[in-house]
Short mmCIF file of C-alpha atoms and ligand atoms in Angstrom, two decimals:
data_model
loop_
_atom_site.label_atom_id
_atom_site.label_comp_id
_atom_site.label_asym_id
_atom_site.label_seq_id
_atom_site.Cartn_x
_atom_site.Cartn_y
_atom_site.Cartn_z
CA MET A 1 133.12 99.93 84.11
CA ALA A 2 130.89 97.06 85.17
CA ASN A 3 127.10 97.58 85.15
CA ILE A 4 126.66 98.42 88.90
CA LYS A 5 123.27 99.53 90.00
CA ILE A 6 123.54 102.35 92.60
CA PRO A 7 120.29 102.16 94.89
CA LYS A 8 118.30 105.25 95.32
CA GLY A 9 117.83 106.45 98.88
CA TRP A 10 114.43 104.82 99.14
CA GLU A 11 115.30 101.47 97.61
CA ILE A 12 115.69 98.66 99.92
CA PRO A 13 119.31 97.58 100.10
CA GLU A 14 120.15 94.01 99.03
CA ASN A 15 121.31 93.00 102.45
CA GLN A 16 117.89 93.60 103.86
CA VAL A 17 116.38 91.15 101.40
CA THR A 18 115.79 87.65 102.72
CA PRO A 19 118.29 85.36 100.94
CA GLU A 20 116.40 82.52 99.22
CA SER A 21 118.42 79.94 101.10
CA ALA A 22 117.20 81.44 104.44
CA TYR A 23 113.54 81.19 103.68
CA ILE A 24 113.93 77.84 102.11
CA ASN A 25 115.48 76.61 105.20
CA ARG A 26 112.71 78.07 107.33
CA ARG A 27 110.12 76.40 105.23
CA LYS A 28 111.92 73.13 105.59
CA PHE A 29 111.92 73.73 109.38
CA ILE A 30 108.17 74.39 109.39
CA LYS A 31 107.48 71.54 107.12
CA ASP A 32 109.46 69.19 109.45
CA LEU A 33 107.19 70.22 112.19
CA GLY A 34 104.22 69.24 109.98
CA ILE A 35 102.81 72.73 109.60
CA ALA A 36 102.26 74.34 106.27
CA GLY A 37 102.90 78.12 106.08
CA ALA A 38 105.42 80.15 108.11
CA GLY A 39 102.72 82.30 109.67
CA ALA A 40 100.65 79.50 110.94
CA LEU A 41 103.40 78.66 113.41
CA SER A 42 103.47 82.20 114.95
CA LEU A 43 99.82 82.97 114.71
CA PHE A 44 98.14 79.76 115.68
CA GLY A 45 100.50 77.93 118.02
CA THR A 46 99.74 74.35 118.91
CA SER A 47 96.40 73.88 116.99
CA ALA A 48 97.86 75.15 113.84
CA CYS A 49 96.62 72.36 111.46
CA ALA A 50 93.00 72.54 112.77
CA GLN A 51 92.98 76.24 112.55
CA GLU A 52 94.44 76.39 109.13
CA SER A 53 91.99 73.88 107.60
CA LYS A 54 89.08 76.05 109.02
CA VAL A 55 90.65 79.21 107.47
CA ALA A 56 91.02 77.35 104.11
CA LYS A 57 87.30 76.44 104.36
CA GLN A 58 86.32 80.00 104.92
CA LEU A 59 88.41 81.13 101.89
CA GLU A 60 87.23 78.21 99.61
CA PRO A 61 84.34 80.08 97.99
CA TYR A 62 86.58 83.05 97.11
CA ARG A 63 89.49 80.92 95.94
CA MET A 64 87.13 79.27 93.53
CA GLN A 65 86.37 82.70 91.85
CA THR A 66 89.65 83.28 90.16
CA LEU A 67 90.33 86.53 88.30
CA GLU A 68 92.21 86.74 85.10
CA ALA A 69 94.89 89.39 85.43
CA LYS A 70 98.13 90.18 83.70
CA LYS A 71 101.08 90.06 86.02
CA ASN A 72 102.61 93.46 85.89
CA LYS A 73 106.36 92.78 86.13
CA GLU A 74 107.03 96.39 87.01
CA PHE A 75 105.58 95.77 90.41
CA THR A 76 107.35 92.97 92.14
CA VAL A 77 109.11 92.80 95.46
CA LYS A 78 112.38 91.15 96.38
CA ARG A 79 111.20 89.98 99.76
CA GLU A 80 109.30 86.79 100.21
CA GLN A 81 105.53 86.86 99.53
CA THR A 82 103.36 86.56 102.69
CA ASP A 83 101.58 83.23 102.86
CA GLU A 84 97.89 83.67 101.89
CA ILE A 85 96.48 82.07 105.12
CA VAL A 86 98.67 84.35 107.24
CA ALA A 87 97.56 87.50 105.45
CA ALA A 88 93.86 86.31 105.63
CA THR A 89 94.09 85.82 109.42
CA TYR A 90 95.88 88.98 110.55
CA ASN A 91 93.60 91.84 109.53
CA ASN A 92 92.43 95.20 110.64
CA PHE A 93 88.60 95.60 110.06
CA TYR A 94 87.38 97.61 113.02
CA GLU A 95 83.76 97.49 111.80
CA PHE A 96 83.77 93.83 112.87
CA THR A 97 86.31 93.56 115.70
CA SER A 98 89.47 94.93 117.12
CA SER A 99 91.01 91.52 117.31
CA LYS A 100 93.13 91.09 114.24
CA SER A 101 93.24 87.30 114.47
CA THR A 102 89.50 86.87 114.48
CA VAL A 103 88.37 89.26 111.71
CA TRP A 104 88.17 86.16 109.29
CA LYS A 105 85.57 84.63 111.63
CA ARG A 106 83.51 87.78 112.30
CA VAL A 107 82.93 88.62 108.68
CA GLU A 108 80.74 85.47 108.14
CA ARG A 109 77.46 87.46 107.67
CA PHE A 110 78.98 90.14 105.54
CA LYS A 111 77.40 89.86 102.08
CA THR A 112 79.65 91.57 99.50
CA ARG A 113 77.55 90.84 96.47
CA PRO A 114 75.60 92.53 94.78
CA TRP A 115 77.48 95.68 95.58
CA GLU A 116 77.28 99.20 94.05
CA ILE A 117 79.88 101.96 94.16
CA GLU A 118 78.79 105.53 93.62
CA ILE A 119 81.25 108.12 92.15
CA SER A 120 80.07 111.66 92.55
CA GLY A 121 80.95 115.20 93.57
CA LEU A 122 83.14 117.50 91.30
CA VAL A 123 83.03 115.30 88.22
CA GLU A 124 81.60 115.69 84.76
CA LYS A 125 79.99 112.34 84.65
CA PRO A 126 78.77 111.05 88.06
CA MET A 127 78.06 107.29 87.95
CA THR A 128 76.83 104.40 90.10
CA LEU A 129 78.41 101.06 88.99
CA ASP A 130 77.78 97.42 89.86
CA VAL A 131 81.15 96.16 91.19
CA ASP A 132 81.06 93.11 88.85
CA ASP A 133 80.26 95.30 85.86
CA LEU A 134 83.20 97.46 86.76
CA ILE A 135 85.46 94.40 87.00
CA LYS A 136 84.45 93.47 83.56
CA GLN A 137 85.17 96.79 82.16
CA MET A 138 88.54 97.45 83.67
CA PRO A 139 91.92 96.00 82.56
CA LEU A 140 92.91 93.93 85.51
CA GLU A 141 96.52 93.46 86.51
CA GLU A 142 98.25 91.75 89.34
CA ARG A 143 100.86 93.74 91.30
CA ILE A 144 103.02 92.51 94.15
CA TYR A 145 103.22 95.33 96.73
CA ARG A 146 104.86 95.84 100.02
CA PHE A 147 102.31 96.82 102.65
CA ARG A 148 103.18 98.58 105.95
CA CYS A 149 100.76 99.08 108.82
CA VAL A 150 101.26 102.11 111.09
CA GLU A 151 101.45 99.51 113.95
CA THR A 152 104.81 98.34 112.35
CA TRP A 153 103.69 94.98 110.94
CA ALA A 154 104.27 94.52 107.20
CA MET A 155 103.47 91.95 104.47
CA VAL A 156 104.02 91.36 100.75
CA VAL A 157 100.77 90.67 98.82
CA PRO A 158 99.90 90.16 95.24
CA TRP A 159 96.85 92.35 94.69
CA ILE A 160 94.67 92.27 91.68
CA GLY A 161 93.01 95.52 90.46
CA PHE A 162 93.27 98.57 88.33
CA PRO A 163 94.75 101.98 88.64
CA MET A 164 92.35 104.48 90.43
CA LYS A 165 93.33 106.92 87.63
CA ALA A 166 91.53 104.62 85.13
CA LEU A 167 88.36 104.91 87.18
CA LEU A 168 88.74 108.65 87.56
CA GLU A 169 89.21 109.23 83.98
CA LYS A 170 85.85 107.61 83.39
CA VAL A 171 84.05 110.20 85.51
CA GLN A 172 86.25 113.17 84.43
CA PRO A 173 87.21 115.24 87.48
CA LYS A 174 86.30 118.92 87.28
CA SER A 175 89.27 121.47 87.51
CA GLU A 176 88.00 122.54 91.12
CA ALA A 177 88.39 118.94 92.41
CA LYS A 178 91.31 118.66 94.88
CA TYR A 179 90.61 115.62 96.97
CA VAL A 180 89.05 112.24 96.72
CA LYS A 181 87.00 111.09 99.64
CA MET A 182 86.18 107.40 99.97
CA VAL A 183 83.55 105.79 102.27
CA THR A 184 83.10 102.24 103.60
CA PHE A 185 79.62 100.57 103.80
CA MET A 186 77.53 101.12 106.97
CA ASP A 187 75.45 98.16 108.28
CA PRO A 188 75.58 97.80 112.17
CA ASP A 189 73.54 94.55 111.84
CA VAL A 190 76.45 92.71 110.19
CA ALA A 191 79.36 94.81 111.57
CA PRO A 192 78.67 95.08 115.26
CA HIS A 193 81.40 97.68 116.06
CA GLN A 194 79.49 100.15 114.03
CA ASN A 195 76.97 100.28 116.98
CA ASN A 196 79.65 101.97 118.84
CA PHE A 197 78.21 105.52 118.72
CA GLY A 198 81.47 106.95 120.11
CA LEU A 199 83.31 106.38 116.86
CA PRO A 200 82.77 108.37 113.64
CA TRP A 201 81.37 105.47 111.48
CA PRO A 202 81.44 104.95 108.49
CA TYR A 203 85.10 104.70 107.92
CA VAL A 204 86.31 107.41 105.61
CA GLU A 205 89.69 107.96 103.96
CA GLY A 206 90.98 110.40 101.57
CA LEU A 207 93.78 111.19 99.04
CA THR A 208 94.80 114.33 97.23
CA LEU A 209 93.72 114.12 93.58
CA ALA A 210 97.39 114.07 92.60
CA GLU A 211 97.85 110.99 94.96
CA ALA A 212 94.75 109.36 93.58
CA MET A 213 95.94 109.81 90.00
CA ASN A 214 99.49 108.45 90.83
CA ASP A 215 100.07 105.17 88.86
CA LEU A 216 100.72 103.24 92.24
CA THR A 217 97.31 103.88 93.49
CA LEU A 218 95.31 100.80 92.99
CA MET A 219 91.55 99.92 93.24
CA VAL A 220 91.77 96.33 94.40
CA VAL A 221 89.23 93.66 93.67
CA GLY A 222 91.28 90.37 94.08
CA VAL A 223 94.24 88.87 95.87
CA TYR A 224 96.29 85.66 95.48
CA GLY A 225 94.61 85.15 92.06
CA HIS A 226 90.96 85.31 93.08
CA ILE A 227 88.25 87.79 94.29
CA LEU A 228 88.91 89.47 97.65
CA PRO A 229 87.60 87.60 100.62
CA PRO A 230 85.63 89.88 102.99
CA GLN A 231 88.43 90.17 105.65
CA HIS A 232 90.59 91.94 103.01
CA GLY A 233 87.83 94.50 102.21
CA ALA A 234 85.63 92.77 99.60
CA PRO A 235 84.52 93.57 97.05
CA ILE A 236 86.60 96.62 96.38
CA ARG A 237 89.23 98.51 98.46
CA LEU A 238 92.08 100.87 97.94
CA ILE A 239 95.74 100.05 98.17
CA ALA A 240 98.22 103.04 98.43
CA PRO A 241 101.55 101.15 99.21
CA TRP A 242 103.60 104.11 100.16
CA LYS A 243 101.21 105.13 102.90
CA TYR A 244 100.43 103.44 106.16
CA GLY A 245 97.89 100.70 105.90
CA PHE A 246 94.96 102.63 107.58
CA LYS A 247 94.71 104.75 104.39
CA SER A 248 93.92 101.67 102.32
CA ILE A 249 90.22 101.80 102.98
CA LYS A 250 88.11 98.55 102.48
CA SER A 251 84.70 97.76 101.20
CA ILE A 252 84.20 101.13 99.43
CA VAL A 253 80.67 102.31 98.59
CA SER A 254 81.28 105.77 97.46
CA ILE A 255 84.02 107.99 96.07
CA GLU A 256 83.48 111.71 96.03
CA LEU A 257 85.68 114.29 94.45
CA THR A 258 85.73 117.46 96.52
CA ASP A 259 87.53 120.58 96.93
CA LYS A 260 87.76 120.27 100.70
CA LYS A 261 90.11 117.95 102.61
CA PRO A 262 88.02 115.11 103.89
CA ARG A 263 87.81 114.39 107.53
CA THR A 264 89.13 110.85 107.88
CA PHE A 265 88.20 108.25 110.47
CA TRP A 266 91.47 107.87 112.41
CA ASN A 267 92.32 111.56 112.01
CA VAL A 268 89.12 112.55 113.68
CA ILE A 269 89.63 109.96 116.57
CA LEU A 270 93.29 110.77 117.22
CA PRO A 271 94.46 113.67 115.19
CA ARG A 272 97.88 113.71 116.79
CA GLU A 273 98.64 110.24 115.86
CA TYR A 274 97.08 109.65 112.45
CA GLY A 275 97.64 112.51 109.95
CA PHE A 276 95.91 112.88 106.58
CA GLU A 277 99.15 112.24 104.62
CA ALA A 278 100.37 109.23 106.57
CA ASN A 279 103.36 108.45 104.28
CA VAL A 280 105.58 105.67 105.53
CA ASN A 281 108.54 107.41 107.17
CA PRO A 282 111.22 105.82 109.57
CA ASN A 283 112.23 109.37 110.76
CA VAL A 284 108.94 110.34 112.07
CA PRO A 285 108.02 108.28 115.15
CA HIS A 286 104.45 107.61 116.04
CA PRO A 287 103.84 109.46 119.21
CA ARG A 288 103.72 106.10 121.18
CA TRP A 289 106.27 103.97 119.31
CA SER A 290 109.22 104.11 116.79
CA GLN A 291 108.73 103.64 113.18
CA ALA A 292 112.33 102.91 112.51
CA THR A 293 111.76 99.14 111.85
CA GLU A 294 108.96 96.83 110.73
CA TRP A 295 108.26 93.16 111.18
CA MET A 296 106.88 90.79 108.63
CA ILE A 297 103.71 88.84 109.61
CA GLY A 298 104.33 85.12 109.27
CA SER A 299 108.15 85.01 109.52
CA MET A 300 108.34 87.79 112.21
CA GLU A 301 111.65 88.92 110.51
CA ARG A 302 112.51 92.46 111.25
CA HIS A 303 113.66 95.06 108.66
CA PRO A 304 114.60 98.88 108.71
CA THR A 305 111.51 100.86 107.56
CA VAL A 306 112.09 102.57 104.24
CA ILE A 307 110.80 106.03 103.34
CA TYR A 308 107.64 105.89 101.29
CA ASN A 309 107.83 102.10 101.91
CA GLY A 310 110.36 101.86 98.98
CA TYR A 311 108.14 103.65 96.57
CA GLY A 312 109.88 107.04 96.58
CA GLU A 313 110.79 106.98 92.87
CA SER A 314 107.10 107.09 91.98
CA VAL A 315 105.80 109.37 94.85
CA ALA A 316 108.62 111.49 96.32
CA HIS A 317 107.82 114.27 93.76
CA LEU A 318 104.37 114.73 95.20
CA TYR A 319 105.71 116.08 98.55
N1 LIG B 1 89.06 99.91 106.23
C1 LIG B 1 88.00 99.93 106.91
N2 LIG B 1 86.86 100.09 106.35
N3 LIG B 1 88.05 99.60 108.15
C2 LIG B 1 89.24 99.31 108.84
O1 LIG B 1 89.23 99.09 110.06
N4 LIG B 1 91.67 99.17 108.65
C3 LIG B 1 92.83 99.79 107.92
C4 LIG B 1 92.75 99.38 106.38
N5 LIG B 1 91.46 99.58 105.92
C5 LIG B 1 90.37 99.39 108.03
C6 LIG B 1 90.40 99.64 106.57
C7 LIG B 1 94.07 99.34 108.43
S1 LIG B 1 94.48 99.98 110.01
C8 LIG B 1 94.86 98.46 107.84
S2 LIG B 1 96.40 98.13 108.43
C9 LIG B 1 94.50 97.67 106.59
O2 LIG B 1 93.20 98.10 106.24
C10 LIG B 1 94.62 96.18 106.79
O3 LIG B 1 94.21 95.47 105.61
P1 LIG B 1 94.30 93.96 105.57
O4 LIG B 1 93.34 93.50 106.79
O5 LIG B 1 93.72 93.52 104.32
O6 LIG B 1 95.59 93.45 105.76
#
């Protein structure tokens, strides 16, 4: 019998994967228009070139700080990788603004070094670490992950980081620890939306300890080969690719192990819309929209949403 691979329920079928010829043609089409990068076309409209060079200038200091990381071949995606400029100009970072296309401009005064991260709570060895010391200590790897926002946009990004498990092993969770609570910086002088007293700042997210210890759960310190630029949550953020993007908290200052489920930012604001678990699931619509399909930023291609964002093999056993 021929070596036929039967896809698991959660795997993305071949026919949903963009054929290479299709995206090569799209690239050519865009190149013919004199615009580099598929997303630039959809995001910037007519002044694409001018806008793109401004973004490149903003990214330059981060692009110069390359990170050495082994490419982990276990984590690749068959879909086309999202253009770096597209990913860097379509962000959610509500501390700065609610306008996704302007986050990259609003983070100008956000200083992400020096930066400390405190790990405390139900652990044997609480510690406070300088982020660059931490980066030196941890075995960095590059993983290409699918990313799915609850708002239905999606992207494919090469993150650089280390498994959260490796960090938790350093502090040694106590047996009573059940949850991991993560908190973002608080500085209303540089992040003006934090002056909005109606919202429960700072941004808080959480995972169960089992989710945090899962091999997929990544502490991210870089992207596209270099350190994180501020709009992606520098200097250190979470990526949990089987969950909606709001779980992937940015610019983390503290990690606390606890026996109580943390009260998370969006869950406090809109509990009916943003649950604690927030696993990607096409069969559970958001109360205001369907989750059956998603669209790729940049190309605008639409695909069916896949349960656990395609990572069921690694995480389905947790639920
Ligand atoms: N973390 C903080 N601190 N503040 C935020 O507003 N937005 C979340 C998540 N992490 C957010 C955050 C949401 S809704 C998404 S979709 C992702 O960050 C977006 O990550 P990206 O901008 O790097 O694509």
